[in-house]
């Protein structure tokens, strides 16, 4: 699996931190920096990076073996880590079929990443993807010397791997050769997926449904309108997946 590492070829000054909370979890935070190079996973707080507020008892399933230990999931890096006597070690994705942590079950799809399973075994497979949205704005001086923010246009994403840790290591690097001031916003987001075949695909809009199921586009749009589907609730996503399966089976 190619783990996404974010490299922003823009500017980055650690100052003011804004954090908003939802259900006891950090969902958004903002940073300012002028540093020319910094690891985003060092800049961001653990609270926004980790899915759970503290490590939970978890089990890694793979290759006929099971490993039970304290674990957490880093949303920014899309990787699970084990906590043992205060130290962390990353779980190699290619060595795990699935991971259960607390009451949550996660499947790993090669070249895609980890997805939380939100449907029951007897229902259509519906997944939820936990993601980190990262936006950056450079601060430019406008008329009369007033600062104004403009969207960064030099964002580049690539992969960086290292053997620094005993297992998998990912780093989200941000670089800015010019050293200009950059305002960075990190926001936790979620998206629903379903798996009618072997690979998950997003079901987050009517357009996505028409694109994935062109032969049933009209029926799906009617279903979404009639049931006020907003692509944000677990139960409605499961019902939508079941309806899609009924169309495919006809």
Short mmCIF file of C-alpha atoms in Angstrom, two decimals:
data_model
loop_
_atom_site.label_atom_id
_atom_site.label_comp_id
_atom_site.label_asym_id
_atom_site.label_seq_id
_atom_site.Cartn_x
_atom_site.Cartn_y
_atom_site.Cartn_z
CA UNK A 1 0.00 0.00 0.00
CA UNK A 2 1.23 3.46 -0.80
CA UNK A 3 0.59 5.56 2.24
CA UNK A 4 -0.30 9.13 1.50
CA UNK A 5 2.18 11.64 2.76
CA UNK A 6 1.43 15.30 2.32
CA UNK A 7 4.18 17.60 1.12
CA UNK A 8 3.06 21.20 0.78
CA UNK A 9 5.52 23.26 -1.25
CA UNK A 10 4.44 26.45 0.46
CA UNK A 11 5.32 28.41 3.53
CA UNK A 12 5.13 27.38 7.10
CA UNK A 13 5.58 29.77 12.24
CA UNK A 14 4.15 27.91 14.95
CA UNK A 15 1.84 30.32 16.72
CA UNK A 16 -1.82 30.48 17.56
CA UNK A 17 -3.60 27.16 17.89
CA UNK A 18 -7.37 26.96 17.42
CA UNK A 19 -9.16 23.79 18.43
CA UNK A 20 -12.85 22.98 18.14
CA UNK A 21 -14.31 19.95 19.87
CA UNK A 22 -17.11 17.60 18.88
CA UNK A 23 -18.29 14.81 21.20
CA UNK A 24 -15.15 15.18 23.28
CA UNK A 25 -12.82 14.83 20.28
CA UNK A 26 -10.73 17.45 18.53
CA UNK A 27 -12.18 17.89 15.05
CA UNK A 28 -10.30 20.94 13.77
CA UNK A 29 -7.22 22.94 14.56
CA UNK A 30 -5.24 25.72 12.95
CA UNK A 31 -1.54 26.50 12.96
CA UNK A 32 0.66 29.30 11.68
CA UNK A 33 4.27 28.77 10.72
CA UNK A 34 7.13 30.23 8.73
CA UNK A 35 9.39 27.21 9.05
CA UNK A 36 10.85 26.03 5.77
CA UNK A 37 10.31 22.35 6.56
CA UNK A 38 8.25 20.60 9.21
CA UNK A 39 6.57 17.27 9.78
CA UNK A 40 2.85 17.82 9.83
CA UNK A 41 2.41 14.87 12.17
CA UNK A 42 4.68 16.68 14.63
CA UNK A 43 2.85 19.97 14.16
CA UNK A 44 -0.63 18.50 14.70
CA UNK A 45 -1.82 17.51 18.15
CA UNK A 46 -2.23 13.86 19.07
CA UNK A 47 -5.87 14.61 19.87
CA UNK A 48 -6.72 15.43 16.26
CA UNK A 49 -4.49 12.75 14.75
CA UNK A 50 -5.73 9.82 16.81
CA UNK A 51 -9.23 8.42 16.32
CA UNK A 52 -9.62 7.49 19.98
CA UNK A 53 -8.87 9.73 22.93
CA UNK A 54 -6.72 7.01 24.47
CA UNK A 55 -5.41 3.59 23.41
CA UNK A 56 -8.00 0.80 23.62
CA UNK A 57 -7.72 -2.95 23.79
CA UNK A 58 -7.50 -4.18 20.21
CA UNK A 59 -6.84 -7.29 18.18
CA UNK A 60 -4.96 -7.62 14.90
CA UNK A 61 -6.14 -10.52 12.69
CA UNK A 62 -3.94 -11.84 9.92
CA UNK A 63 -2.32 -14.96 8.47
CA UNK A 64 -4.08 -17.22 10.93
CA UNK A 65 -2.69 -15.39 13.96
CA UNK A 66 -4.13 -12.92 16.42
CA UNK A 67 -2.41 -10.22 18.46
CA UNK A 68 -4.29 -8.52 21.29
CA UNK A 69 -2.84 -5.34 22.77
CA UNK A 70 -3.48 -1.66 23.47
CA UNK A 71 -3.88 0.22 20.18
CA UNK A 72 -4.99 3.43 18.51
CA UNK A 73 -5.50 4.63 14.93
CA UNK A 74 -3.70 7.64 13.48
CA UNK A 75 -6.13 9.24 11.02
CA UNK A 76 -3.55 11.60 9.54
CA UNK A 77 -1.14 8.79 8.64
CA UNK A 78 -3.78 6.08 8.08
CA UNK A 79 -1.98 3.59 10.28
CA UNK A 80 -2.64 1.67 13.51
CA UNK A 81 -0.09 1.67 16.27
CA UNK A 82 0.50 -0.49 19.30
CA UNK A 83 1.29 1.06 22.67
CA UNK A 84 3.56 -0.96 24.95
CA UNK A 85 5.14 0.53 28.09
CA UNK A 86 4.83 4.02 26.66
CA UNK A 87 6.47 3.22 23.30
CA UNK A 88 4.75 2.98 19.90
CA UNK A 89 5.18 0.50 17.08
CA UNK A 90 3.27 0.64 13.80
CA UNK A 91 1.14 -2.25 12.56
CA UNK A 92 2.21 -3.36 9.08
CA UNK A 93 -0.94 -3.09 6.93
CA UNK A 94 0.07 -5.93 4.63
CA UNK A 95 0.23 -8.29 7.61
CA UNK A 96 -3.32 -7.64 8.85
CA UNK A 97 -6.62 -8.73 7.30
CA UNK A 98 -8.64 -6.75 9.81
CA UNK A 99 -8.30 -4.98 13.13
CA UNK A 100 -10.81 -4.78 15.95
CA UNK A 101 -10.26 -2.01 18.47
CA UNK A 102 -12.82 -1.57 21.20
CA UNK A 103 -16.17 -2.15 19.50
CA UNK A 104 -14.92 -1.01 16.09
CA UNK A 105 -13.90 -3.29 13.22
CA UNK A 106 -11.60 -2.11 10.41
CA UNK A 107 -10.80 -3.72 7.06
CA UNK A 108 -7.64 -2.97 5.12
CA UNK A 109 -7.79 -2.62 1.34
CA UNK A 110 -4.40 -2.66 -0.43
CA UNK A 111 -3.51 0.62 -2.19
CA UNK A 112 -6.52 2.27 -0.54
CA UNK A 113 -6.25 2.10 3.23
CA UNK A 114 -8.28 1.31 6.34
CA UNK A 115 -12.08 1.50 6.51
CA UNK A 116 -14.38 1.11 9.48
CA UNK A 117 -17.12 -1.49 8.99
CA UNK A 118 -20.46 0.01 10.02
CA UNK A 119 -22.94 -2.58 8.68
CA UNK A 120 -23.94 -5.87 10.22
CA UNK A 121 -22.85 -9.22 8.69
CA UNK A 122 -26.32 -9.86 7.23
CA UNK A 123 -26.43 -6.42 5.58
CA UNK A 124 -24.72 -4.98 2.54
CA UNK A 125 -21.12 -4.07 3.34
CA UNK A 126 -20.96 -0.37 4.14
CA UNK A 127 -17.73 1.29 5.22
CA UNK A 128 -16.72 4.58 6.73
CA UNK A 129 -13.44 6.25 5.88
CA UNK A 130 -11.81 8.50 8.49
CA UNK A 131 -9.75 11.21 6.81
CA UNK A 132 -7.85 14.41 7.49
CA UNK A 133 -8.59 17.38 5.25
CA UNK A 134 -5.61 19.74 5.08
CA UNK A 135 -5.81 23.24 3.64
CA UNK A 136 -3.16 25.93 3.57
CA UNK A 137 -3.31 29.66 2.94
CA UNK A 138 -0.39 31.99 2.49
CA UNK A 139 -0.61 35.43 4.05
CA UNK A 140 -0.11 38.22 1.56
CA UNK A 141 0.01 41.96 2.22
CA UNK A 142 -2.88 43.71 0.53
CA UNK A 143 -3.86 47.33 0.05
CA UNK A 144 -2.79 49.76 2.78
CA UNK A 145 -0.54 47.10 4.26
CA UNK A 146 -3.37 44.90 5.52
CA UNK A 147 -2.80 41.13 5.54
CA UNK A 148 -5.02 38.90 3.45
CA UNK A 149 -5.08 35.13 3.04
CA UNK A 150 -4.88 33.46 -0.36
CA UNK A 151 -5.16 29.76 -1.07
CA UNK A 152 -1.83 28.01 -1.48
CA UNK A 153 -1.38 26.82 -5.07
CA UNK A 154 1.82 24.84 -4.58
CA UNK A 155 0.48 21.80 -2.70
CA UNK A 156 2.19 18.56 -3.71
CA UNK A 157 1.52 15.09 -2.27
CA UNK A 158 3.97 12.22 -2.33
CA UNK A 159 5.08 9.21 -0.31
CA UNK A 160 7.86 9.14 2.22
CA UNK A 161 8.86 6.02 4.11
CA UNK A 162 11.63 5.42 6.61
CA UNK A 163 12.98 2.59 8.74
CA UNK A 164 13.13 4.82 11.80
CA UNK A 165 10.43 2.73 13.50
CA UNK A 166 10.55 -1.01 13.86
CA UNK A 167 7.51 -1.43 11.63
CA UNK A 168 5.82 1.01 9.27
CA UNK A 169 6.72 4.69 9.40
CA UNK A 170 4.91 7.50 7.65
CA UNK A 171 5.53 11.21 7.77
CA UNK A 172 3.45 14.10 6.51
CA UNK A 173 6.06 16.62 5.40
CA UNK A 174 5.43 20.30 4.74
CA UNK A 175 8.12 22.35 3.05
CA UNK A 176 8.38 25.98 1.99
CA UNK A 177 11.62 27.18 0.46
CA UNK A 178 10.46 30.82 0.62
CA UNK A 179 9.69 30.80 4.32
CA UNK A 180 6.51 32.85 3.90
CA UNK A 181 3.79 32.79 6.55
CA UNK A 182 1.32 29.96 6.12
CA UNK A 183 -1.96 29.33 7.90
CA UNK A 184 -2.73 25.59 8.04
CA UNK A 185 -6.12 24.11 8.86
CA UNK A 186 -6.52 20.43 9.74
CA UNK A 187 -10.07 19.09 9.78
CA UNK A 188 -11.22 15.56 10.56
CA UNK A 189 -13.75 14.28 8.05
CA UNK A 190 -15.67 11.07 7.34
CA UNK A 191 -17.07 9.56 4.16
CA UNK A 192 -19.21 6.50 3.44
CA UNK A 193 -18.30 3.74 1.00
CA UNK A 194 -19.86 0.50 -0.16
CA UNK A 195 -18.34 -2.61 -1.71
CA UNK A 196 -20.48 -4.24 -4.40
CA UNK A 197 -17.38 -5.91 -5.81
CA UNK A 198 -13.81 -6.17 -4.57
CA UNK A 199 -13.00 -2.49 -4.08
CA UNK A 200 -14.76 0.19 -2.01
CA UNK A 201 -16.17 3.25 -3.73
CA UNK A 202 -17.57 6.45 -2.30
CA UNK A 203 -21.32 6.96 -2.01
CA UNK A 204 -21.31 10.60 -1.01
CA UNK A 205 -23.52 12.23 -3.65
CA UNK A 206 -26.12 11.64 -6.35
CA UNK A 207 -23.45 12.29 -8.95
CA UNK A 208 -21.26 9.53 -7.50
CA UNK A 209 -24.18 7.09 -7.64
CA UNK A 210 -24.97 7.94 -11.26
CA UNK A 211 -21.32 7.55 -12.19
CA UNK A 212 -20.96 4.15 -10.52
CA UNK A 213 -24.36 2.79 -11.61
CA UNK A 214 -25.24 4.48 -14.92
CA UNK A 215 -27.91 1.87 -15.73
CA UNK A 216 -29.78 2.66 -12.52
CA UNK A 217 -29.09 6.38 -12.20
CA UNK A 218 -32.72 7.49 -12.50
CA UNK A 219 -33.96 4.97 -9.91
CA UNK A 220 -31.22 5.94 -7.49
CA UNK A 221 -31.86 9.67 -7.78
CA UNK A 222 -35.57 9.08 -7.14
CA UNK A 223 -34.75 6.91 -4.12
CA UNK A 224 -32.41 9.55 -2.68
CA UNK A 225 -35.00 12.32 -3.11
CA UNK A 226 -37.91 10.26 -1.80
CA UNK A 227 -36.01 9.22 1.33
CA UNK A 228 -34.21 12.53 1.92
CA UNK A 229 -30.81 10.84 1.83
CA UNK A 230 -28.09 13.29 2.88
CA UNK A 231 -25.16 10.82 2.78
CA UNK A 232 -24.32 11.51 6.41
CA UNK A 233 -26.18 8.97 8.56
CA UNK A 234 -25.17 5.36 9.13
CA UNK A 235 -28.64 3.83 8.88
CA UNK A 236 -29.58 5.64 5.69
CA UNK A 237 -26.33 4.55 4.09
CA UNK A 238 -27.03 0.92 4.96
CA UNK A 239 -30.55 1.22 3.52
CA UNK A 240 -29.17 2.83 0.36
CA UNK A 241 -26.63 0.02 -0.04
CA UNK A 242 -29.41 -2.57 0.32
CA UNK A 243 -31.47 -0.76 -2.33
CA UNK A 244 -28.49 -0.69 -4.70
CA UNK A 245 -28.02 -4.42 -4.21
CA UNK A 246 -31.70 -5.01 -5.02
CA UNK A 247 -31.26 -3.12 -8.31
CA UNK A 248 -28.14 -5.09 -9.20
CA UNK A 249 -29.85 -8.41 -8.44
CA UNK A 250 -32.87 -7.69 -10.68
#
